[in-house]
């Protein structure tokens, strides 16, 4: 897909069914094995309930991969237990048309304790728990015991982290983090990564800082700045930071090489920035905000703000 970050996708038997979360409401179906797809494809046009169930799974798949949690933009993270529970139930509902025959078992294996105490006013949460218990019993799985909501440890740190380094700053800049260059939930969806060339203790250094996403465990990433690569490690201040000594001629790098790319080694290779990425990112962040109060959104999306503010 041209823009996977705005694509809600279901991998069905012999076909892909996808929606553009920023575009038209109807799906696009790409058939690559006609015989396999023919066994279920008719259901999408003849049974609105099946189409709605596939759409729901597609939306949950998008949320798992691309939800733009951001301290900067005020988009709370999704509760992983609710997301896993809704994903398992939605997967089971359309398991007969999925490409992976073990999809429901795999979804059940990702279950986490539901925060039912924090959702005592939401009847939907109890319904979800009951559906999940029935599904788990059918597959011989014991669902985890319900627990409290997420902890906000690290959220305030990330929100207030000072990204300006110690030393005499000689050059500085910032760049968006391409979402396709890092795993889902690795970085704050709206924050820019920053770079500084500075003098400290008689040395010229390049220092790069990225802001991790709220609610997750900061991963180890890397940054490329012109011909220079350096690792980014989590710090107690709640940021991902790395620094590396620079040769004396580093300040003479031409402007087209003073470009910062943050990526996850082994996950993606650095690539030139997409000029249209900023607009798509802003649109997806705005879309996520609407989902927080949309009655048609998933329970996970509609309760994200409640669970995060009360954690």
Coordinates of N, CA and C in Angstrom, one line a residue, residues 62-187:
X62 N -5.6 -1.6 12.5 CA -5.0 -0.3 12.3 C -4.6 0.3 13.7
X63 N -5.4 0.2 14.6 CA -5.1 0.7 16.0 C -3.9 0.1 16.6
X64 N -3.8 -1.2 16.4 CA -2.6 -2.0 16.9 C -1.3 -1.5 16.2
X65 N -1.4 -1.1 15.0 CA -0.2 -0.8 14.2 C 0.1 0.7 14.2
X66 N -0.9 1.5 14.1 CA -0.7 2.9 13.8 C -1.3 4.0 14.7
X67 N -1.9 3.6 15.8 CA -2.6 4.6 16.7 C -1.5 5.6 17.1
X68 N -1.8 6.9 16.8 CA -0.7 7.9 17.0 C -0.7 8.5 18.5
X69 N -0.4 7.7 19.4 CA -0.3 8.2 20.8 C 0.7 9.3 20.9
X70 N 0.3 10.4 21.6 CA 1.2 11.5 21.6 C 1.0 12.4 22.8
X71 N 2.0 12.6 23.6 CA 2.0 13.6 24.7 C 1.8 15.0 24.1
X72 N 2.6 15.3 23.1 CA 2.6 16.6 22.5 C 1.2 16.9 21.9
X73 N 0.5 16.0 21.2 CA -0.7 16.2 20.6 C -1.9 15.9 21.4
X74 N -1.7 15.4 22.6 CA -2.8 15.1 23.5 C -3.6 13.9 23.1
X75 N -3.0 12.9 22.5 CA -3.7 11.6 22.1 C -3.2 10.6 23.0
X76 N -4.1 10.1 23.9 CA -3.7 9.1 24.9 C -3.4 7.7 24.2
X77 N -2.6 6.9 24.8 CA -2.3 5.6 24.3 C -3.6 4.7 24.5
X78 N -3.7 3.7 23.7 CA -4.8 2.7 23.9 C -4.4 1.7 25.0
X79 N -5.4 1.3 25.8 CA -5.1 0.3 26.8 C -4.8 -1.0 26.1
X80 N -3.6 -1.6 26.3 CA -3.3 -2.8 25.6 C -4.2 -4.0 25.9
X81 N -4.7 -4.1 27.1 CA -5.6 -5.2 27.4 C -6.9 -5.1 26.7
X82 N -7.5 -3.9 26.7 CA -8.8 -3.7 26.0 C -8.6 -4.0 24.5
X83 N -7.5 -3.5 24.0 CA -7.2 -3.6 22.6 C -7.1 -5.1 22.2
X84 N -6.3 -5.8 23.0 CA -6.1 -7.3 22.8 C -7.4 -8.0 22.9
X85 N -8.3 -7.7 23.9 CA -9.5 -8.3 24.1 C -10.5 -8.1 22.9
X86 N -10.6 -6.8 22.5 CA -11.5 -6.5 21.4 C -11.0 -7.2 20.1
X87 N -9.7 -7.2 19.9 CA -9.1 -7.8 18.7 C -9.4 -9.3 18.7
X88 N -9.3 -10.0 19.8 CA -9.5 -11.4 19.9 C -11.0 -11.7 19.5
X89 N -11.9 -11.0 20.1 CA -13.4 -11.2 19.8 C -13.7 -10.9 18.4
X90 N -13.1 -9.8 17.9 CA -13.4 -9.4 16.5 C -12.8 -10.4 15.5
X91 N -11.6 -11.0 15.8 CA -11.0 -12.0 15.0 C -11.8 -13.2 14.9
X92 N -12.3 -13.7 16.1 CA -13.1 -14.9 16.1 C -14.4 -14.7 15.3
X93 N -15.0 -13.5 15.3 CA -16.2 -13.3 14.6 C -16.1 -13.5 13.1
X94 N -14.9 -13.3 12.5 CA -14.8 -13.5 11.1 C -13.7 -14.5 10.7
X95 N -13.4 -15.4 11.7 CA -12.3 -16.3 11.5 C -12.5 -17.2 10.2
X96 N -13.7 -17.4 9.8 CA -14.0 -18.3 8.7 C -13.5 -17.7 7.4
X97 N -13.2 -16.4 7.3 CA -12.7 -15.9 6.1 C -11.3 -15.3 6.1
X98 N -10.6 -15.6 7.2 CA -9.3 -15.1 7.4 C -8.2 -16.0 6.7
X99 N -7.1 -15.4 6.3 CA -6.1 -16.2 5.7 C -5.3 -17.1 6.7
X100 N -5.2 -16.6 7.9 CA -4.6 -17.4 9.0 C -5.6 -18.2 9.7
X101 N -5.5 -19.5 9.6 CA -6.5 -20.4 10.2 C -6.3 -20.4 11.7
X102 N -5.1 -20.0 12.2 CA -4.9 -20.0 13.7 C -5.0 -18.5 14.2
X103 N -5.7 -17.7 13.5 CA -5.7 -16.3 13.9 C -6.4 -16.1 15.3
X104 N -7.4 -16.8 15.6 CA -8.1 -16.6 16.8 C -7.2 -17.1 18.0
X105 N -6.6 -18.2 17.8 CA -5.7 -18.7 18.8 C -4.5 -17.7 19.1
X106 N -4.0 -17.2 18.0 CA -2.9 -16.2 18.2 C -3.4 -14.9 18.9
X107 N -4.6 -14.5 18.6 CA -5.2 -13.3 19.3 C -5.4 -13.6 20.7
X108 N -5.9 -14.8 21.1 CA -6.1 -15.2 22.5 C -4.8 -15.2 23.2
X109 N -3.7 -15.6 22.5 CA -2.4 -15.7 23.2 C -1.9 -14.4 23.6
X110 N -2.4 -13.3 23.1 CA -2.0 -11.9 23.4 C -2.8 -11.2 24.5
X111 N -3.7 -12.0 25.2 CA -4.6 -11.3 26.1 C -3.8 -10.9 27.4
X112 N -4.3 -9.8 27.9 CA -3.8 -9.2 29.1 C -4.9 -8.9 30.1
X113 N -4.7 -8.7 31.4 CA -5.7 -8.5 32.4 C -6.6 -7.2 32.0
X114 N -7.9 -7.4 32.0 CA -8.8 -6.3 31.6 C -8.9 -5.3 32.8
X115 N -9.0 -4.0 32.6 CA -9.1 -3.1 33.7 C -10.6 -2.8 34.1
X116 N -11.3 -3.9 34.5 CA -12.7 -3.8 34.7 C -13.1 -2.8 35.8
X117 N -12.2 -2.8 36.9 CA -12.5 -1.9 38.0 C -12.5 -0.4 37.5
X118 N -11.7 -0.1 36.6 CA -11.6 1.3 36.1 C -12.7 1.6 35.1
X119 N -13.4 0.6 34.7 CA -14.5 0.7 33.7 C -15.8 0.3 34.3
X120 N -16.0 0.5 35.6 CA -17.2 0.0 36.2 C -18.5 0.6 35.7
X121 N -18.3 1.8 35.1 CA -19.5 2.5 34.6 C -19.8 2.2 33.2
X122 N -19.0 1.3 32.6 CA -19.2 0.9 31.2 C -19.7 -0.5 31.1
X123 N -21.0 -0.6 30.8 CA -21.6 -1.9 30.6 C -21.0 -2.7 29.5
X124 N -20.5 -2.0 28.5 CA -19.8 -2.6 27.3 C -18.6 -3.4 27.8
X125 N -17.9 -2.9 28.8 CA -16.7 -3.6 29.3 C -17.1 -5.0 29.9
X126 N -18.2 -5.0 30.6 CA -18.6 -6.3 31.1 C -19.1 -7.3 30.0
X127 N -19.8 -6.7 29.0 CA -20.2 -7.5 27.9 C -18.9 -8.1 27.2
X128 N -17.9 -7.2 27.0 CA -16.7 -7.7 26.3 C -16.0 -8.8 27.2
X129 N -16.0 -8.6 28.5 CA -15.4 -9.6 29.4 C -16.1 -11.0 29.3
X130 N -17.5 -10.9 29.2 CA -18.3 -12.1 29.0 C -18.0 -12.8 27.7
X131 N -18.0 -12.0 26.6 CA -17.7 -12.6 25.3 C -16.3 -13.2 25.3
X132 N -15.4 -12.5 25.9 CA -14.0 -13.0 25.9 C -13.9 -14.3 26.7
X133 N -14.6 -14.4 27.9 CA -14.6 -15.6 28.7 C -15.2 -16.8 27.9
X134 N -16.3 -16.6 27.2 CA -16.9 -17.6 26.4 C -15.9 -18.1 25.3
X135 N -15.3 -17.1 24.6 CA -14.4 -17.5 23.5 C -13.2 -18.2 24.1
X136 N -12.7 -17.8 25.2 CA -11.5 -18.4 25.8 C -11.9 -19.9 26.2
X137 N -13.1 -20.1 26.7 CA -13.5 -21.4 27.1 C -13.6 -22.3 25.9
X138 N -14.1 -21.8 24.8 CA -14.2 -22.6 23.6 C -12.9 -23.0 23.1
X139 N -11.8 -22.2 23.3 CA -10.5 -22.6 22.9 C -9.6 -23.1 24.0
X140 N -10.2 -23.4 25.1 CA -9.4 -23.9 26.2 C -8.3 -23.0 26.8
X141 N -8.6 -21.7 26.8 CA -7.7 -20.7 27.3 C -8.3 -20.0 28.5
X142 N -7.4 -19.8 29.5 CA -7.9 -19.1 30.7 C -7.5 -17.6 30.6
X143 N -8.6 -16.8 30.5 CA -8.3 -15.3 30.4 C -7.6 -14.8 31.7
X144 N -6.7 -13.8 31.6 CA -6.1 -13.3 32.8 C -7.1 -12.6 33.7
X145 N -6.7 -12.6 35.0 CA -7.6 -12.0 36.0 C -7.6 -10.5 35.8
X146 N -8.8 -9.9 35.9 CA -8.9 -8.4 35.7 C -8.0 -7.7 36.7
X147 N -7.5 -6.5 36.3 CA -6.6 -5.7 37.1 C -7.0 -4.3 36.9
X148 N -6.1 -3.4 37.5 CA -6.3 -2.0 37.4 C -5.9 -1.4 36.0
X149 N -6.1 -0.1 35.9 CA -5.7 0.5 34.6 C -4.2 0.6 34.5
X150 N -3.8 1.2 33.4 CA -2.3 1.4 33.1 C -1.7 2.3 34.2
X151 N -0.5 2.1 34.4 CA 0.3 3.1 35.2 C 0.8 4.2 34.3
X152 N 0.9 5.4 34.9 CA 1.3 6.6 34.1 C 2.8 6.9 34.4
X153 N 3.5 5.9 35.0 CA 4.9 6.1 35.3 C 5.6 6.4 34.0
X154 N 6.4 7.4 33.9 CA 7.1 7.8 32.7 C 6.4 8.7 31.8
X155 N 5.0 8.8 31.9 CA 4.3 9.8 31.1 C 4.7 11.2 31.4
X156 N 4.7 11.6 32.7 CA 5.0 12.9 33.0 C 6.5 13.2 32.7
X157 N 7.3 12.2 32.9 CA 8.7 12.4 32.5 C 8.9 12.8 31.0
X158 N 8.2 12.0 30.2 CA 8.3 12.2 28.8 C 7.7 13.5 28.4
X159 N 6.6 13.9 29.1 CA 5.9 15.2 28.7 C 6.8 16.4 29.1
X160 N 7.6 16.2 30.1 CA 8.4 17.4 30.5 C 9.9 17.3 30.3
X161 N 10.3 16.3 29.5 CA 11.7 16.1 29.2 C 12.3 17.3 28.5
X162 N 13.5 17.7 29.0 CA 14.2 18.8 28.4 C 15.1 18.3 27.4
X163 N 14.9 18.7 26.1 CA 15.6 18.1 25.0 C 16.9 18.9 24.6
X164 N 17.1 20.0 25.4 CA 18.2 20.9 25.0 C 19.4 20.4 25.8
X165 N 20.5 20.1 25.2 CA 21.7 19.5 25.8 C 22.5 20.5 26.5
X166 N 23.4 20.0 27.4 CA 24.5 20.8 28.0 C 25.6 21.1 27.0
X167 N 26.1 22.3 27.0 CA 27.2 22.6 26.1 C 26.9 23.8 25.2
X168 N 27.9 24.2 24.4 CA 27.7 25.3 23.5 C 27.1 24.8 22.2
X169 N 25.9 25.2 21.9 CA 25.2 24.7 20.7 C 25.8 25.5 19.5
X170 N 26.2 24.8 18.5 CA 26.8 25.4 17.3 C 25.8 25.4 16.1
X171 N 25.1 24.2 16.0 CA 24.1 24.1 15.0 C 23.0 23.2 15.6
X172 N 21.8 23.4 15.1 CA 20.7 22.5 15.6 C 19.6 22.4 14.6
X173 N 18.7 21.4 14.8 CA 17.6 21.3 13.8 C 16.7 20.2 14.4
X174 N 15.6 19.9 13.6 CA 14.7 18.9 14.0 C 14.1 18.2 12.8
X175 N 13.4 17.1 13.0 CA 12.8 16.3 11.9 C 11.7 15.4 12.4
X176 N 10.7 15.3 11.6 CA 9.7 14.3 11.9 C 10.3 12.9 11.9
X177 N 9.7 12.0 12.7 CA 10.1 10.6 12.7 C 9.1 9.9 11.8
X178 N 9.6 9.3 10.7 CA 8.8 8.5 9.8 C 8.2 7.3 10.5
X179 N 6.9 7.2 10.6 CA 6.3 6.1 11.4 C 6.6 4.8 10.8
X180 N 6.9 4.7 9.5 CA 7.3 3.4 8.9 C 8.7 3.0 9.3
X181 N 9.5 3.8 9.9 CA 10.9 3.5 10.2 C 11.0 2.9 11.6
X182 N 9.9 2.9 12.4 CA 10.0 2.4 13.8 C 8.8 1.5 14.1
X183 N 8.9 0.7 15.0 CA 7.8 -0.2 15.4 C 6.6 0.7 15.9
X184 N 5.4 0.1 15.9 CA 4.2 0.8 16.4 C 4.4 1.2 17.9
X185 N 4.0 2.4 18.2 CA 4.1 2.9 19.6 C 5.5 3.1 20.1
X186 N 6.5 3.3 19.2 CA 7.9 3.5 19.6 C 8.1 4.9 20.0
X187 N 7.6 5.9 19.2 CA 7.9 7.3 19.5 C 6.6 8.1 19.6

